[in-house]
Amino acid sequence: KAGVTQTPRYLIKTRGQQVTLSCSPISGHRSVSWYQQTPGQGLQFLFEYFSETQRNKGNFPGRFSGRQFSNSRSEMNVSTLELGDSALYLCASRSQGAQETQYFGPGTRLLVL
Amino acid sequence: GENVGLHLPTLSVQEGDNSIINCAYSNSASDYFIWYKQESGKGPQFIIDIRSNMDKRQGQRVTVLLNKTVKHLSLQIAATQPGDSAVYFCAEVPTGGGNKLTFGTGTQLKVEL
């Protein structure tokens, strides 16, 4: 099975712009979560989607949003970018089985100038 | 890398020695714990997990120990190899499951030849 894929892998934006990141989960996985990883804060949970519905949300401002499509692919959007949004954005997918392990993609590295 | 700013604790071991990486968790209601390995430029990779009703679980060259009394988790790597060099994170999952992983700050493992 192919793993979690994320596009693009690298992105450079300027302050005030918006950005959309994409994630394709492992085939058969219906749950997708997003995390932000920074040197200062480490790995932090952004939100989780299951069956096109947001099921859980972390402590991030409303500029961070996401959605999930019927094929389980997910996108996250950050509007009005700030310098502090520079980070590695990781997507993880999970099956609905008893094993609750999340499998991560390689991440999208976002640099805000 | 993503974790430099966090002043990660570093564990240096000689190739062939055993490594023990420790993690303290905060939520006594967590019922599931996972260890991830993250190499530079990559997303976290699942290593091993353990449920709260267990105190030990073994995998290939790895063992996880859970002490719920003191809320402590450890990862033991036998016969450490250069390819084990990475940052290791423990993550806890709250009771009821869900995808909101809470990650520790991580430990940098360096394997010396």
mmCIF file of C-alpha atoms in Angstrom:
data_model
loop_
_atom_site.group_PDB
_atom_site.id
_atom_site.type_symbol
_atom_site.label_atom_id
_atom_site.label_comp_id
_atom_site.label_asym_id
_atom_site.label_seq_id
_atom_site.Cartn_x
_atom_site.Cartn_y
_atom_site.Cartn_z
ATOM 1 C CA LYS A 1 0.000 0.000 0.000
ATOM 2 C CA ALA A 2 1.190 3.490 -0.721
ATOM 3 C CA GLY A 3 1.768 5.649 2.322
ATOM 4 C CA VAL A 4 0.343 9.037 3.154
ATOM 5 C CA THR A 5 1.250 11.582 0.504
ATOM 6 C CA GLN A 6 1.368 15.332 0.872
ATOM 7 C CA THR A 7 1.680 18.055 -1.719
ATOM 8 C CA PRO A 8 3.471 20.274 -2.197
ATOM 9 C CA ARG A 9 6.558 19.243 -0.253
ATOM 10 C CA TYR A 10 7.947 22.767 -0.056
ATOM 11 C CA LEU A 11 6.284 26.141 -0.284
ATOM 12 C CA ILE A 12 7.359 29.749 0.102
ATOM 13 C CA LYS A 13 4.772 32.440 0.723
ATOM 14 C CA THR A 14 4.744 36.027 1.926
ATOM 15 C CA ARG A 15 2.908 37.508 4.877
ATOM 16 C CA GLY A 16 -0.765 38.110 4.245
ATOM 17 C CA GLN A 17 -1.088 35.449 1.570
ATOM 18 C CA GLN A 18 -3.058 32.266 1.960
ATOM 19 C CA VAL A 19 -1.995 28.697 1.329
ATOM 20 C CA THR A 20 -3.669 25.353 0.705
ATOM 21 C CA LEU A 21 -1.959 22.073 1.509
ATOM 22 C CA SER A 22 -3.139 18.681 0.341
ATOM 23 C CA CYS A 23 -3.037 15.222 1.887
ATOM 24 C CA SER A 24 -3.950 11.833 0.457
ATOM 25 C CA PRO A 25 -4.366 9.185 3.167
ATOM 26 C CA ILE A 26 -3.447 5.546 2.976
ATOM 27 C CA SER A 27 -6.006 3.688 0.879
ATOM 28 C CA GLY A 28 -8.910 2.627 3.074
ATOM 29 C CA HIS A 29 -8.134 5.098 5.834
ATOM 30 C CA ARG A 30 -11.023 7.435 6.523
ATOM 31 C CA SER A 31 -9.577 9.554 9.289
ATOM 32 C CA VAL A 32 -7.108 12.340 8.543
ATOM 33 C CA SER A 33 -5.409 14.566 11.080
ATOM 34 C CA TRP A 34 -3.169 17.574 10.647
ATOM 35 C CA TYR A 35 -0.274 18.648 12.854
ATOM 36 C CA GLN A 36 2.056 21.622 12.897
ATOM 37 C CA GLN A 37 5.701 21.099 13.819
ATOM 38 C CA THR A 38 7.926 24.037 14.757
ATOM 39 C CA PRO A 39 11.232 24.344 16.600
ATOM 40 C CA GLY A 40 9.591 26.342 19.349
ATOM 41 C CA GLN A 41 6.388 24.407 19.966
ATOM 42 C CA GLY A 42 7.149 20.912 18.713
ATOM 43 C CA LEU A 43 4.332 18.826 17.280
ATOM 44 C CA GLN A 44 0.876 20.280 17.827
ATOM 45 C CA PHE A 45 -2.498 18.945 16.787
ATOM 46 C CA LEU A 46 -4.475 21.115 14.394
ATOM 47 C CA PHE A 47 -7.624 19.153 13.546
ATOM 48 C CA GLU A 48 -9.045 15.789 12.584
ATOM 49 C CA TYR A 49 -11.487 14.882 9.843
ATOM 50 C CA PHE A 50 -13.548 11.749 9.444
ATOM 51 C CA SER A 51 -16.164 11.166 6.774
ATOM 52 C CA GLU A 52 -15.930 14.772 5.624
ATOM 53 C CA THR A 53 -16.664 16.101 9.124
ATOM 54 C CA GLN A 54 -14.309 17.833 11.512
ATOM 55 C CA ARG A 55 -14.263 15.608 14.581
ATOM 56 C CA ASN A 56 -11.675 17.295 16.736
ATOM 57 C CA LYS A 57 -9.849 20.611 16.802
ATOM 58 C CA GLY A 58 -6.691 21.914 18.455
ATOM 59 C CA ASN A 59 -5.963 25.362 19.832
ATOM 60 C CA PHE A 60 -5.229 27.259 16.663
ATOM 61 C CA PRO A 61 -6.817 30.484 15.413
ATOM 62 C CA GLY A 62 -9.599 30.484 12.862
ATOM 63 C CA ARG A 63 -7.104 31.312 10.116
ATOM 64 C CA PHE A 64 -6.393 27.591 10.082
ATOM 65 C CA SER A 65 -9.116 25.544 8.475
ATOM 66 C CA GLY A 66 -9.507 22.273 6.693
ATOM 67 C CA ARG A 67 -11.847 20.007 4.869
ATOM 68 C CA GLN A 68 -12.146 16.415 3.751
ATOM 69 C CA PHE A 69 -13.553 15.082 0.524
ATOM 70 C CA SER A 70 -15.654 11.999 -0.117
ATOM 71 C CA ASN A 71 -12.538 10.069 -1.190
ATOM 72 C CA SER A 72 -10.966 10.888 2.231
ATOM 73 C CA ARG A 73 -8.402 13.253 0.740
ATOM 74 C CA SER A 74 -7.987 16.333 2.874
ATOM 75 C CA GLU A 75 -6.846 19.898 2.475
ATOM 76 C CA MET A 76 -5.876 22.462 5.027
ATOM 77 C CA ASN A 77 -5.881 26.182 4.440
ATOM 78 C CA VAL A 78 -4.107 28.967 6.248
ATOM 79 C CA SER A 79 -5.275 32.478 5.489
ATOM 80 C CA THR A 80 -3.530 35.776 6.171
ATOM 81 C CA LEU A 81 -0.196 34.090 6.713
ATOM 82 C CA GLU A 82 2.081 35.265 9.510
ATOM 83 C CA LEU A 83 5.803 34.721 9.907
ATOM 84 C CA GLY A 84 5.080 32.369 12.796
ATOM 85 C CA ASP A 85 3.165 30.046 10.508
ATOM 86 C CA SER A 86 6.462 28.853 9.048
ATOM 87 C CA ALA A 87 6.520 25.196 9.974
ATOM 88 C CA LEU A 88 6.398 21.619 8.817
ATOM 89 C CA TYR A 89 2.755 20.646 8.349
ATOM 90 C CA LEU A 90 2.157 16.953 8.800
ATOM 91 C CA CYS A 91 -0.813 14.896 7.807
ATOM 92 C CA ALA A 92 -1.607 11.544 9.383
ATOM 93 C CA SER A 93 -4.188 8.944 8.471
ATOM 94 C CA ARG A 94 -5.747 6.194 10.486
ATOM 95 C CA SER A 95 -8.017 3.261 9.813
ATOM 96 C CA GLN A 96 -11.116 2.511 11.805
ATOM 97 C CA GLY A 97 -9.781 -0.722 13.204
ATOM 98 C CA ALA A 98 -8.962 -1.426 16.821
ATOM 99 C CA GLN A 99 -5.378 -0.449 16.148
ATOM 100 C CA GLU A 100 -5.488 3.292 16.473
ATOM 101 C CA THR A 101 -2.081 4.084 15.114
ATOM 102 C CA GLN A 102 -1.716 7.129 12.940
ATOM 103 C CA TYR A 103 0.637 6.993 9.985
ATOM 104 C CA PHE A 104 2.294 10.213 8.952
ATOM 105 C CA GLY A 105 3.163 11.653 5.592
ATOM 106 C CA PRO A 106 6.469 13.386 4.830
ATOM 107 C CA GLY A 107 5.034 16.822 5.508
ATOM 108 C CA THR A 108 4.863 20.126 3.683
ATOM 109 C CA ARG A 109 7.507 22.623 4.684
ATOM 110 C CA LEU A 110 6.041 26.117 4.593
ATOM 111 C CA LEU A 111 8.235 29.191 4.774
ATOM 112 C CA VAL A 112 6.552 32.552 5.257
ATOM 113 C CA LEU A 113 8.670 35.574 4.360
ATOM 114 C CA GLY B 1 15.791 20.305 11.755
ATOM 115 C CA GLU B 2 12.348 21.040 13.109
ATOM 116 C CA ASN B 3 13.298 20.365 16.716
ATOM 117 C CA VAL B 4 16.555 22.255 17.176
ATOM 118 C CA GLY B 5 14.961 25.192 18.948
ATOM 119 C CA LEU B 6 13.460 22.955 21.613
ATOM 120 C CA HIS B 7 16.864 22.096 23.114
ATOM 121 C CA LEU B 8 16.076 18.453 22.802
ATOM 122 C CA PRO B 9 17.679 16.118 25.279
ATOM 123 C CA THR B 10 20.309 14.106 23.477
ATOM 124 C CA LEU B 11 21.298 10.524 24.049
ATOM 125 C CA SER B 12 24.606 9.405 22.578
ATOM 126 C CA VAL B 13 25.316 5.682 22.415
ATOM 127 C CA GLN B 14 27.930 3.492 20.848
ATOM 128 C CA GLU B 15 26.911 1.285 17.978
ATOM 129 C CA GLY B 16 25.882 -2.096 19.327
ATOM 130 C CA ASP B 17 24.925 -0.819 22.772
ATOM 131 C CA ASN B 18 21.369 -0.711 24.063
ATOM 132 C CA SER B 19 19.521 2.608 24.169
ATOM 133 C CA ILE B 20 16.869 3.680 26.642
ATOM 134 C CA ILE B 21 14.758 6.715 25.841
ATOM 135 C CA ASN B 22 12.423 8.051 28.496
ATOM 136 C CA CYS B 23 9.204 9.993 28.398
ATOM 137 C CA ALA B 24 6.971 11.437 31.099
ATOM 138 C CA TYR B 25 3.335 11.896 30.187
ATOM 139 C CA SER B 26 0.834 14.155 31.826
ATOM 140 C CA ASN B 27 -2.649 12.766 31.364
ATOM 141 C CA SER B 28 -3.447 9.865 33.662
ATOM 142 C CA ALA B 29 -6.587 9.295 31.596
ATOM 143 C CA SER B 30 -4.574 8.423 28.492
ATOM 144 C CA ASP B 31 -5.128 4.823 27.540
ATOM 145 C CA TYR B 32 -2.850 4.396 24.578
ATOM 146 C CA PHE B 33 0.738 5.395 23.926
ATOM 147 C CA ILE B 34 2.842 5.396 20.794
ATOM 148 C CA TRP B 35 6.515 5.836 20.043
ATOM 149 C CA TYR B 36 7.499 7.540 16.816
ATOM 150 C CA LYS B 37 10.873 7.997 15.152
ATOM 151 C CA GLN B 38 11.548 11.046 13.039
ATOM 152 C CA GLU B 39 14.535 11.303 10.760
ATOM 153 C CA SER B 40 15.656 14.619 9.392
ATOM 154 C CA GLY B 41 13.388 15.832 6.611
ATOM 155 C CA LYS B 42 10.802 13.107 7.132
ATOM 156 C CA GLY B 43 7.513 12.661 8.931
ATOM 157 C CA PRO B 44 7.249 10.660 12.165
ATOM 158 C CA GLN B 45 7.408 6.915 11.636
ATOM 159 C CA PHE B 46 5.496 4.493 13.878
ATOM 160 C CA ILE B 47 7.731 2.238 15.982
ATOM 161 C CA ILE B 48 5.616 0.565 18.626
ATOM 162 C CA ASP B 49 2.552 1.187 20.752
ATOM 163 C CA ILE B 50 1.189 0.042 24.106
ATOM 164 C CA ARG B 51 -2.183 0.165 25.796
ATOM 165 C CA SER B 52 -2.618 1.271 29.377
ATOM 166 C CA ASN B 53 -3.650 -2.206 30.510
ATOM 167 C CA MET B 54 -0.158 -3.452 29.673
ATOM 168 C CA ASP B 55 3.183 -2.672 31.248
ATOM 169 C CA LYS B 56 5.470 -4.081 28.578
ATOM 170 C CA ARG B 57 5.378 -4.773 24.879
ATOM 171 C CA GLN B 58 8.126 -6.058 22.625
ATOM 172 C CA GLY B 59 8.774 -5.584 18.957
ATOM 173 C CA GLN B 60 11.724 -6.227 16.723
ATOM 174 C CA ARG B 61 14.739 -4.880 18.663
ATOM 175 C CA VAL B 62 12.452 -2.526 20.586
ATOM 176 C CA THR B 63 10.639 -2.792 23.900
ATOM 177 C CA VAL B 64 8.266 -0.280 25.425
ATOM 178 C CA LEU B 65 7.705 -0.149 29.175
ATOM 179 C CA LEU B 66 4.816 1.670 30.794
ATOM 180 C CA ASN B 67 4.698 2.682 34.465
ATOM 181 C CA LYS B 68 1.293 4.198 35.122
ATOM 182 C CA THR B 69 2.059 4.862 38.780
ATOM 183 C CA VAL B 70 4.616 7.501 37.907
ATOM 184 C CA LYS B 71 3.267 8.232 34.412
ATOM 185 C CA HIS B 72 6.464 7.177 32.715
ATOM 186 C CA LEU B 73 7.124 5.514 29.395
ATOM 187 C CA SER B 74 10.402 4.190 28.064
ATOM 188 C CA LEU B 75 11.640 2.863 24.752
ATOM 189 C CA GLN B 76 14.491 0.390 24.742
ATOM 190 C CA ILE B 77 16.387 -0.251 21.532
ATOM 191 C CA ALA B 78 18.623 -3.289 21.504
ATOM 192 C CA ALA B 79 21.922 -3.363 19.621
ATOM 193 C CA THR B 80 21.597 0.218 18.449
ATOM 194 C CA GLN B 81 22.578 0.817 14.836
ATOM 195 C CA PRO B 82 23.595 3.981 12.952
ATOM 196 C CA GLY B 83 20.227 3.912 11.198
ATOM 197 C CA ASP B 84 18.556 4.383 14.581
ATOM 198 C CA SER B 85 19.887 7.935 14.773
ATOM 199 C CA ALA B 86 16.810 10.170 14.818
ATOM 200 C CA VAL B 87 14.496 12.091 17.120
ATOM 201 C CA TYR B 88 12.172 9.867 19.116
ATOM 202 C CA PHE B 89 8.780 11.070 20.316
ATOM 203 C CA CYS B 90 6.311 9.525 22.680
ATOM 204 C CA ALA B 91 2.659 10.366 22.072
ATOM 205 C CA GLU B 92 -0.389 9.792 24.237
ATOM 206 C CA VAL B 93 -3.954 9.210 23.134
ATOM 207 C CA PRO B 94 -6.778 10.258 25.418
ATOM 208 C CA THR B 95 -9.358 7.847 26.740
ATOM 209 C CA GLY B 96 -11.985 7.230 24.115
ATOM 210 C CA GLY B 97 -9.469 7.192 21.318
ATOM 211 C CA GLY B 98 -9.598 9.814 18.674
ATOM 212 C CA ASN B 99 -6.747 11.276 16.783
ATOM 213 C CA LYS B 100 -5.642 14.073 19.039
ATOM 214 C CA LEU B 101 -2.167 12.854 19.801
ATOM 215 C CA THR B 102 -0.244 14.817 22.406
ATOM 216 C CA PHE B 103 3.464 14.584 21.720
ATOM 217 C CA GLY B 104 6.407 14.889 24.068
ATOM 218 C CA THR B 105 9.273 17.204 23.159
ATOM 219 C CA GLY B 106 11.373 14.383 21.778
ATOM 220 C CA THR B 107 14.832 12.936 22.373
ATOM 221 C CA GLN B 108 17.656 13.105 19.870
ATOM 222 C CA LEU B 109 19.428 9.739 19.614
ATOM 223 C CA LYS B 110 22.953 9.839 18.213
ATOM 224 C CA VAL B 111 24.707 6.600 17.441
ATOM 225 C CA GLU B 112 28.474 6.797 17.440
ATOM 226 C CA LEU B 113 30.540 4.378 15.415
#
